[in-house]
XYZ file of C-alpha atoms in Angstrom:
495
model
C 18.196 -15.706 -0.997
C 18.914 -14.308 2.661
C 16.297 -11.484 3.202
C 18.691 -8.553 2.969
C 20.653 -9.923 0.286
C 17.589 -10.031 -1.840
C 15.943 -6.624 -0.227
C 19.249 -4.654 -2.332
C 19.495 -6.594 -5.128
C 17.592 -3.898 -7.208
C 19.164 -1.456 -5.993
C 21.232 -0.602 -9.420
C 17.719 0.166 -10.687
C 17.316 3.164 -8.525
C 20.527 4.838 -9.576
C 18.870 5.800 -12.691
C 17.565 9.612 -13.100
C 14.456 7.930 -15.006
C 13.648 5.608 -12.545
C 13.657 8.105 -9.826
C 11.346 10.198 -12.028
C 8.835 7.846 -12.784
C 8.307 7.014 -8.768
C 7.586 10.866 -7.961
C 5.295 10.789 -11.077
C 3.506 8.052 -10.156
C 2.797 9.212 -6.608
C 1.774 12.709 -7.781
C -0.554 10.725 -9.966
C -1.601 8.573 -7.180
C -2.286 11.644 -4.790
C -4.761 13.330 -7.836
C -6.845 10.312 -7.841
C -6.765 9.333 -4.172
C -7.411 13.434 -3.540
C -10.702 13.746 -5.969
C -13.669 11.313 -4.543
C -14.490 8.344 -7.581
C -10.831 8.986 -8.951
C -9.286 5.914 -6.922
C -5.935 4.052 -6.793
C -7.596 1.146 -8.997
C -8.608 3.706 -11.840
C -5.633 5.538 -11.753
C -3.707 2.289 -12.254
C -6.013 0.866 -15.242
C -5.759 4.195 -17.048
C -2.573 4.125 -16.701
C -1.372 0.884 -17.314
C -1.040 1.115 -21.139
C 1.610 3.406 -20.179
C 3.852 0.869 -19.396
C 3.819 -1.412 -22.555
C 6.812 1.297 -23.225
C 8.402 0.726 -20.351
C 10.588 -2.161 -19.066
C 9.023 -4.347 -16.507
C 10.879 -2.721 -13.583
C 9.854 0.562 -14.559
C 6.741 0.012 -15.223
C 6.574 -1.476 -11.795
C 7.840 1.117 -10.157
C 5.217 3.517 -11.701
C 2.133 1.617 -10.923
C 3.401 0.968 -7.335
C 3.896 5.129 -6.759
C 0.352 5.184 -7.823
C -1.178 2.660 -5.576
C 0.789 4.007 -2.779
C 0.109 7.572 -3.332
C -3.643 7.211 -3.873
C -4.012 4.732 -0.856
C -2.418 8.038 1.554
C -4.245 10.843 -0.305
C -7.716 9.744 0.295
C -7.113 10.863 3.696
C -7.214 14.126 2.719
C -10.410 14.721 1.735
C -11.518 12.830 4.125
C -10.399 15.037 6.467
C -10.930 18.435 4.681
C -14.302 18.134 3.280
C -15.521 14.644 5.023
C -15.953 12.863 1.768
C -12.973 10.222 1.358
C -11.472 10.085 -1.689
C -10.661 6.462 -1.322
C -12.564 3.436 0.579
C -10.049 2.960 3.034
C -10.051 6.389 4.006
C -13.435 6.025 5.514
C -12.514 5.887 9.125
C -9.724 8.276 8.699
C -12.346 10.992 8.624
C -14.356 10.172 11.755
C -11.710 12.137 13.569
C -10.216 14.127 11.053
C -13.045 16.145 9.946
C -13.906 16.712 13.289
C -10.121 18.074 14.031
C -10.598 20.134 10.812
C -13.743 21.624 12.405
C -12.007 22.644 15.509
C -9.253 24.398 13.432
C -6.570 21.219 13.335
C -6.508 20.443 9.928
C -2.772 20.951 9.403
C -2.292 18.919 12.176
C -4.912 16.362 11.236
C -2.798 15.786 7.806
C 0.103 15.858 9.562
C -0.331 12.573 11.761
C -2.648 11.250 8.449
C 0.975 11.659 6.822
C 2.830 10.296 9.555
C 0.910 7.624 10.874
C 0.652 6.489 6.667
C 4.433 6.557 6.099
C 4.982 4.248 9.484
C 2.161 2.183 8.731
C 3.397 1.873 4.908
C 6.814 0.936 6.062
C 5.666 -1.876 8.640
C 3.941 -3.714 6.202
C 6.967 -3.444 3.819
C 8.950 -4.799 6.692
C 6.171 -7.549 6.883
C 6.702 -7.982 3.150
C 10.063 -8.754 3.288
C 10.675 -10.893 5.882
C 7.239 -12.705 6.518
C 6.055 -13.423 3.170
C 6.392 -17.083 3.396
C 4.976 -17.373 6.237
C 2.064 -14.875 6.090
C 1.279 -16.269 2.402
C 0.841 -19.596 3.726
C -1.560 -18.445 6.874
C -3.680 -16.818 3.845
C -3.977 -19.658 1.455
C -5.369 -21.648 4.174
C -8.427 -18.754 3.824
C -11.344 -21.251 2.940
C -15.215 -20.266 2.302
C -15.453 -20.577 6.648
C -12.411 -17.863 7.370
C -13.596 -15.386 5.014
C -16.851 -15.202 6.722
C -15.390 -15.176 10.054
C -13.560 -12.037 8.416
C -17.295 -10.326 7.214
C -18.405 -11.102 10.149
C -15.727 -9.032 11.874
C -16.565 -6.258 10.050
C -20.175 -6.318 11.186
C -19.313 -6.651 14.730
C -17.448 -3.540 14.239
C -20.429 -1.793 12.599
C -22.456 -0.719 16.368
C -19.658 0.759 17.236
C -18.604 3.082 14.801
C -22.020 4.928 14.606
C -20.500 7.106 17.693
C -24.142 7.738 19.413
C -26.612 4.041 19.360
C -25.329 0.769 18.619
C -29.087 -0.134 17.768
C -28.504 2.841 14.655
C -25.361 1.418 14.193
C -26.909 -1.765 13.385
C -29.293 -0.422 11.293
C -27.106 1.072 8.989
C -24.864 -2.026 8.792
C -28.081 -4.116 7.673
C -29.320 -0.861 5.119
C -25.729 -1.599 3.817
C -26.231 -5.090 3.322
C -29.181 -5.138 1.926
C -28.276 -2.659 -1.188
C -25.417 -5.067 -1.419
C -28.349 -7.660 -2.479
C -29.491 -5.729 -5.173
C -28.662 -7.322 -8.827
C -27.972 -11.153 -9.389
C -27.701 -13.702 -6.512
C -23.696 -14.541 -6.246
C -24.837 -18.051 -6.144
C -27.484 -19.046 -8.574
C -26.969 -15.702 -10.594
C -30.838 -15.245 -9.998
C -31.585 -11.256 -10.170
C -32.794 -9.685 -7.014
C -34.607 -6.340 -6.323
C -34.333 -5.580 -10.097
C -37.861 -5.189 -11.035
C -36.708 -5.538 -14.577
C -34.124 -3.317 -15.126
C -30.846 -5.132 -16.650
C -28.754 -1.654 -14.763
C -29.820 -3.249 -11.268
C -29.553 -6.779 -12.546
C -25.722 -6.105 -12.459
C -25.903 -4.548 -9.098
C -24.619 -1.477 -7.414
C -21.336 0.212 -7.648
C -19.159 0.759 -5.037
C -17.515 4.247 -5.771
C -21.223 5.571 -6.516
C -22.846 4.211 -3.505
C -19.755 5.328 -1.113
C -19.202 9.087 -2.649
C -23.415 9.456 -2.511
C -23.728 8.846 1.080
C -20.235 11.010 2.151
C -20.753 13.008 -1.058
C -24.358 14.681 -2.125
C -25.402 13.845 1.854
C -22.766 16.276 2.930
C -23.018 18.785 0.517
C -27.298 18.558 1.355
C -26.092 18.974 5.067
C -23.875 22.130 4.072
C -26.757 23.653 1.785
C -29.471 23.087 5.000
C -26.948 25.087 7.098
C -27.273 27.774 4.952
C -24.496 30.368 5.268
C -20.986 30.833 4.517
C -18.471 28.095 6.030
C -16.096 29.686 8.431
C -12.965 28.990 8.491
C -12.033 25.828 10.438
C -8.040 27.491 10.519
C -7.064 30.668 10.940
C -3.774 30.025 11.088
C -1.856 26.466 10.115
C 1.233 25.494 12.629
C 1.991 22.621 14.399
C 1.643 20.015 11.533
C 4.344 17.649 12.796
C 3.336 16.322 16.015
C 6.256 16.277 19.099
C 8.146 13.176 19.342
C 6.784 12.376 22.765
C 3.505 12.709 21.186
C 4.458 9.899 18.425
C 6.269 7.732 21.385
C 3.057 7.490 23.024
C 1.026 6.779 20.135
C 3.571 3.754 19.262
C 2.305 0.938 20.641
C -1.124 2.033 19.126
C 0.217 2.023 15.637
C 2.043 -1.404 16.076
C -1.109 -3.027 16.502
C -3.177 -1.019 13.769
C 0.322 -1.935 11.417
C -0.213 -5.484 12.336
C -4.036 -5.282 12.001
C -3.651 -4.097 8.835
C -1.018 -6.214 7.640
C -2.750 -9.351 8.061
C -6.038 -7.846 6.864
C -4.013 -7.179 3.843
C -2.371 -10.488 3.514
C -5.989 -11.870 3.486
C -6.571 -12.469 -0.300
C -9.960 -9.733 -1.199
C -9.804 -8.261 2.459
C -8.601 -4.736 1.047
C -7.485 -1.421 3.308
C -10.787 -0.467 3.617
C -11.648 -3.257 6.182
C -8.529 -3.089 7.648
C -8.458 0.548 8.328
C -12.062 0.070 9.761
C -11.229 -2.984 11.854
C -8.321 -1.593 13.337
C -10.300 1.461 13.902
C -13.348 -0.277 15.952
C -10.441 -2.656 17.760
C -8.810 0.759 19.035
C -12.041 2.314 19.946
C -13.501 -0.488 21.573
C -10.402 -0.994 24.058
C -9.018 2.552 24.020
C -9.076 4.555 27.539
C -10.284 7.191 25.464
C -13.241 4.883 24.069
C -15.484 7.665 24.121
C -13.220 10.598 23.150
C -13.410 8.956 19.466
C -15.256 10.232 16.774
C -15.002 13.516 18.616
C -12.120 15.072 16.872
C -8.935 12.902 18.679
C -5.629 12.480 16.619
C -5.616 8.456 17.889
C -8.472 7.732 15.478
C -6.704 9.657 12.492
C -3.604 7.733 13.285
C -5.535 3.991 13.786
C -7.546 4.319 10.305
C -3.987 5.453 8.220
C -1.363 2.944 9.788
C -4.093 0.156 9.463
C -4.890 1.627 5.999
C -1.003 1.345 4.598
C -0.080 -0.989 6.022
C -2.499 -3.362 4.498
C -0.891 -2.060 1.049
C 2.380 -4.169 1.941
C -0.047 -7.050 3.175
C -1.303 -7.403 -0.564
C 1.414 -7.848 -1.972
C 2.371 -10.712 -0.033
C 0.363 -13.340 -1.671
C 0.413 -11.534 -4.852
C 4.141 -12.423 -5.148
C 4.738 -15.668 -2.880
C 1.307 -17.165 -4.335
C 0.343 -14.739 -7.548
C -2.892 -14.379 -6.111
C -4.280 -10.582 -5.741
C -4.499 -9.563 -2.154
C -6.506 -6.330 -3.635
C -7.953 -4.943 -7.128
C -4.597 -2.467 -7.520
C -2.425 -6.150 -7.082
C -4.295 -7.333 -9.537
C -3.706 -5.039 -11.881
C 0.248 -5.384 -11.374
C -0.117 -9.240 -11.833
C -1.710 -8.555 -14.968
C 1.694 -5.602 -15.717
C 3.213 -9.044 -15.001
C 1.846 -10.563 -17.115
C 2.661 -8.463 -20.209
C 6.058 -8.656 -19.489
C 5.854 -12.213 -19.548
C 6.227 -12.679 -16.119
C 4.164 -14.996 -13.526
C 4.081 -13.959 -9.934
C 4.773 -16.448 -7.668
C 7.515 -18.837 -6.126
C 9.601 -19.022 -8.682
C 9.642 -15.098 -9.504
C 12.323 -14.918 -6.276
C 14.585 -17.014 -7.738
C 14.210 -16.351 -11.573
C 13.894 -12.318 -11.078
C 15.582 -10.913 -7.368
C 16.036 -7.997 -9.073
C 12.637 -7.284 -9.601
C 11.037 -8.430 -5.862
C 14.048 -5.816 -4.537
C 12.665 -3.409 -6.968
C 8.886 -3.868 -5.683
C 10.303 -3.864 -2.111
C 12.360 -0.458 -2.278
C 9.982 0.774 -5.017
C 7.305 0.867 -1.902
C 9.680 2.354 0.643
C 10.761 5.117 -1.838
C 7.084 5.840 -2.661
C 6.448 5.869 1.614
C 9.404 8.453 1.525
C 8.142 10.491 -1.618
C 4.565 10.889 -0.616
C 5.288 11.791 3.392
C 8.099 14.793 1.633
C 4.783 16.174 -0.180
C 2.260 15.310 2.828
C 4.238 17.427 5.080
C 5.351 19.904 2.359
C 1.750 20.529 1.204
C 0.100 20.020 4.478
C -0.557 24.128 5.037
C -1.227 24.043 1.519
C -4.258 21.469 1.537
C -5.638 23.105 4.954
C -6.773 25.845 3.134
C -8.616 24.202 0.574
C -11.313 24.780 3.313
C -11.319 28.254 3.362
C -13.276 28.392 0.275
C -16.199 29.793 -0.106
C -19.460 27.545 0.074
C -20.421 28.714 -3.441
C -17.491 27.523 -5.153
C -17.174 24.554 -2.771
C -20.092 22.784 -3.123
C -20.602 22.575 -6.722
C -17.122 21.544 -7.286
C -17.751 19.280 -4.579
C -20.618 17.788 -6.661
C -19.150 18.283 -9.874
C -16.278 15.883 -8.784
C -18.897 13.687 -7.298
C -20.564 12.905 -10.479
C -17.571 13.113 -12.754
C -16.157 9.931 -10.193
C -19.525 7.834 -10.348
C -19.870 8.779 -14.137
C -16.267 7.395 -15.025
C -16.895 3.783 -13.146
C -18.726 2.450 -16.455
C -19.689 5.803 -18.488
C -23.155 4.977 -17.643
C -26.103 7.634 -16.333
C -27.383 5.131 -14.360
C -24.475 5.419 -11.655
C -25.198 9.234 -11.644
C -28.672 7.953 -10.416
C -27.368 5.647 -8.045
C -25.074 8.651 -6.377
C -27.700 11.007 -6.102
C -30.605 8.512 -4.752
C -27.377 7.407 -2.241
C -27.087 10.749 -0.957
C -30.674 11.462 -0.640
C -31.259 8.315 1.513
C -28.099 9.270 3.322
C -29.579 12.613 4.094
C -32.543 11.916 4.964
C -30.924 8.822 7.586
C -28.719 11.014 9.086
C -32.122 13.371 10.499
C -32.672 10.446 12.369
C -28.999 9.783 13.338
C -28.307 7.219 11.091
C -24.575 7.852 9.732
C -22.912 6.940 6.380
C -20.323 4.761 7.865
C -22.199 1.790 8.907
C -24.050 1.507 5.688
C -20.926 2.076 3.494
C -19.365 -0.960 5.759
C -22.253 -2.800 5.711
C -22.289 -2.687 1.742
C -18.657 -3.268 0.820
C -19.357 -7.022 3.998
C -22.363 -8.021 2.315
C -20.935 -9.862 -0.921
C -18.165 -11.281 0.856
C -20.346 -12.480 3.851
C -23.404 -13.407 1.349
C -20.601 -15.460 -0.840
C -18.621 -17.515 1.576
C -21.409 -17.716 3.905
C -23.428 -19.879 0.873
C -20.630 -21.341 0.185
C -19.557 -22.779 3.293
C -22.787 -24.740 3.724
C -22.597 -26.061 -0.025
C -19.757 -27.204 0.523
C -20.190 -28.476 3.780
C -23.653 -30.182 2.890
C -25.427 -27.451 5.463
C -23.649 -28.779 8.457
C -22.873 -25.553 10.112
C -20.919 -26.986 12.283
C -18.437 -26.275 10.178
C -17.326 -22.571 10.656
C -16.624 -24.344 14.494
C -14.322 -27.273 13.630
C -12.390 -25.584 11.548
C -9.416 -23.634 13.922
C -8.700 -20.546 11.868
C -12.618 -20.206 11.880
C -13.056 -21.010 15.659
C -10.317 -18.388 15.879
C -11.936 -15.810 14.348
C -15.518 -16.509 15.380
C -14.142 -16.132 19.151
C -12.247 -13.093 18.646
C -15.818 -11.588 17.262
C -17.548 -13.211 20.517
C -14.625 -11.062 22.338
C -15.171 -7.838 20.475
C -18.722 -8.184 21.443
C -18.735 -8.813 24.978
C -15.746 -9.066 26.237
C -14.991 -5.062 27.313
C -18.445 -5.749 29.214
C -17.357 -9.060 30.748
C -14.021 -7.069 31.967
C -15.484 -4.129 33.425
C -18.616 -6.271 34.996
C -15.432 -8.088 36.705
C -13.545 -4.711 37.636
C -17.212 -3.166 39.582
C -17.090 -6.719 41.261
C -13.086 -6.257 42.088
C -14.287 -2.531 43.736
């Protein structure tokens, strides 16, 4: 079918008060667990996935995509109030936006969080639409070589995101990756680090790990301050930035929307490593390099457009190929599933109806969750005017309740507060969360394909060099490295 013809063909199935309903409900959902650090988009959907055995397949479609959406912008928010994301891909959203909180600007730090996500979330639906074929194929060309060129973006990222020593930077990259190589070897399933225990034999959790080091290290940080927190806003205006303001920040979300788009499209790749490499690209080659980290709405609005936009990336070769570009598109192939449905080619041409439903389903869910973003932006602002002794135990409270409800197991609890600890006492020496936390969610993708590559390529390493989507990828890390060096080496000699 032409694009547009198939974009409305659903569009009987939003004239129905239900369906409507079920969207909203699903985003307010999706804002709860994307708000409350543990509680992400991925638990949210599996609890809630039972749900829709009741439902028909379109409508239980529709309310599993307002709760991926609406969880993927909320994490933002705590990330920006309290510095602890509530989702992994809102990790570089609160470089800035805690520091804009800090200086008073939370309302406007949600405000271009809420903007920035709704553009961002609305490229990659464009993407969706009209690129799927092509982007899906570009993915399932993704061998063993690509996806480590893709790690290994990440990690090239890391020394620059520590905002104070690349060396640190580094350091907590490789911290990160090697708590990534605690449990069994992805390989040869051979345990590692586990000095017997069959709870580190099956590795480290992410939510845990993430919410210890952002978590219990901030609320240690807050308790060595000592004090009562003052208010960060005394009053909340301004939360929708001028137009001129979003003209000249354009060009900068096209490219984090594109960044994250692709990153998205790439089968495993996820919004958290698109939000941070579109992040680190911006930073690296921003005029205002320096400026970020500091408390500048440009970082806020990198991290979210990156962030959303990889949410229309994964569903590309969930539906042209049926493969999961993420955990949440996973979970909707396996809605699919129930329904007796099998994502893939044939779904455009057997079911229209439902793609257009998946299609507007996402732009209605960009449109529902910006309404309450901007709505409940003064709202949310204020969360931070309360006091330190009601904050920080909820704070932890909501900590351990996340990392408990992974796999109702103590151990995790261990695992946060031992995390937070260790991301305390790192941070003395200015060694910050956000390396480590990037370094840990690279390592088993870099470890895997990395192994893999040589096996398959009988340890001729030559072969992350013949292949061109590898080349590709290993020269735009060789870029990222040394280029912005190489260029302003050339502009002193130009002087």
């Amino acid at each position: 079918m032409d694009p547009f013809d198939l974009l409305f063909a659903g569009l009987t199935n939003f004239t129905k008060p239900y369906s409507l309903f079920l969207v909203l409900a699903g985003n307010v959902l999706g804002i709860i667990f994307g708000v409350v650090p543990g509680l992400t988009a991925t638990m949210g959907m599996a609890i809630f996935l039972p749900m829709t055995f009741a439902m028909s397949d379109v409508n239980g479609m529709l309310f599993l995509i307002g709760i991926f959406v609406g969880a993927c912008y909320a994490g933002s928010i705590s990330a920006i109030l309290v510095n602890i994301p509530g989702t992994p891909s809102a990790i570089a959203t609160g470089f800035d936006g805690y520091r804009m909180a800090q200086k008073g600007e939370a309302g406007r730090a949600i405000g271009y969080s809420t903007l920035a996500s709704a553009l961002g979330g609305l490229f990659g639906v464009l993407v969706l639409v009209f690129a799927a074929p092509v982007l899906a194929s570009f993915a399932l060309d993704f061998g063993a070589q690509e996806y480590t060129g893709v790690a290994l973006l990440g990690i090239s990222i890391v020394s620059y995101i520590s905002f104070g020593s690349t060396i640190k930077g580094l350091i907590g990259g490789i911290v990160g990756l090697l708590l990534a190589t605690i449990g069994q070897d992805v390989i040869s399933g051979y345990p590692r680090f586990a000095f017997g225990s069959k709870d580190l034999e099956a590795g480290l959790e992410m939510i845990p790990v993430m919410v210890g080091f952002f978590g219990i290290t901030e609320v240690l940080v807050k308790l060595e301050q000592g004090g009562e927190v003052k208010a960060a806003i005394a009053k909340i205006d301004k939360i929708l930035p001028s137009f001129s303001r979003l003209l000249k920040m354009s060009p900068m979300m096209a490219v984090s929307s594109m960044i994250g788009t692709f990153i998205g499209a790439v089968p495993a790749a996820g919004g958290a490593i698109a939000s941070m490499a579109a992040y680190g690209i911006q930073k690296r080659f921003s005029r205002r390099s320096k400026e970020y980290g500091t408390g500048i709405a440009e970082g806020v609005v990198a991290a979210e457009a990156a962030n959303n936009a990889a949410v229309g990336g994964a569903f590309v070769p969930m539906l042209s190929l049926g493969i999961p570009g993420d955990p949440q598109t996973a979970i909707l192939i396996g809605a699919l599933m129930l329904n007796g449905l099998a994502p893939g080619p044939m779904l455009f041409s057997t079911r229209p109806d439902l793609i257009s439903t998946i299609y507007l389903g996402n732009v209605l869910s960009v449109v529902v969750f910006t309404l309450i973003g901007l709505a409940g932006a003064r709202y949310f602002a204020h969360l931070i005017k309360v006091p330190r002794h009601y904050l920080l135990p909820a704070i932890m409270i909501f900590c351990i309740i996340g990392s408990f409800a992974i796999r109702n197991t103590v151990f995790d609890v261990w695992v946060l507060l031992a995390c937070g600890l260790l991301g305390y006492l790192l941070q003395k020496i200015g060694i910050m969360p956000a390396p480590i936390i990037l370094g840990f969610v690279l390592g088993p993708i870099l470890e895997d394909n990395f192994k893999r590559a040589l096996i398959m390529s009988n340890s001729d390493w030559t072969t992350f060099v013949t292949r061109p989507i590898s080349l590709i990828l290993l020269l735009i890390n060789l870029f990222i490295l040394i280029g912005p060096y190489l260029i302003g080496l050339a502009r002193r000699r130009t002087r």
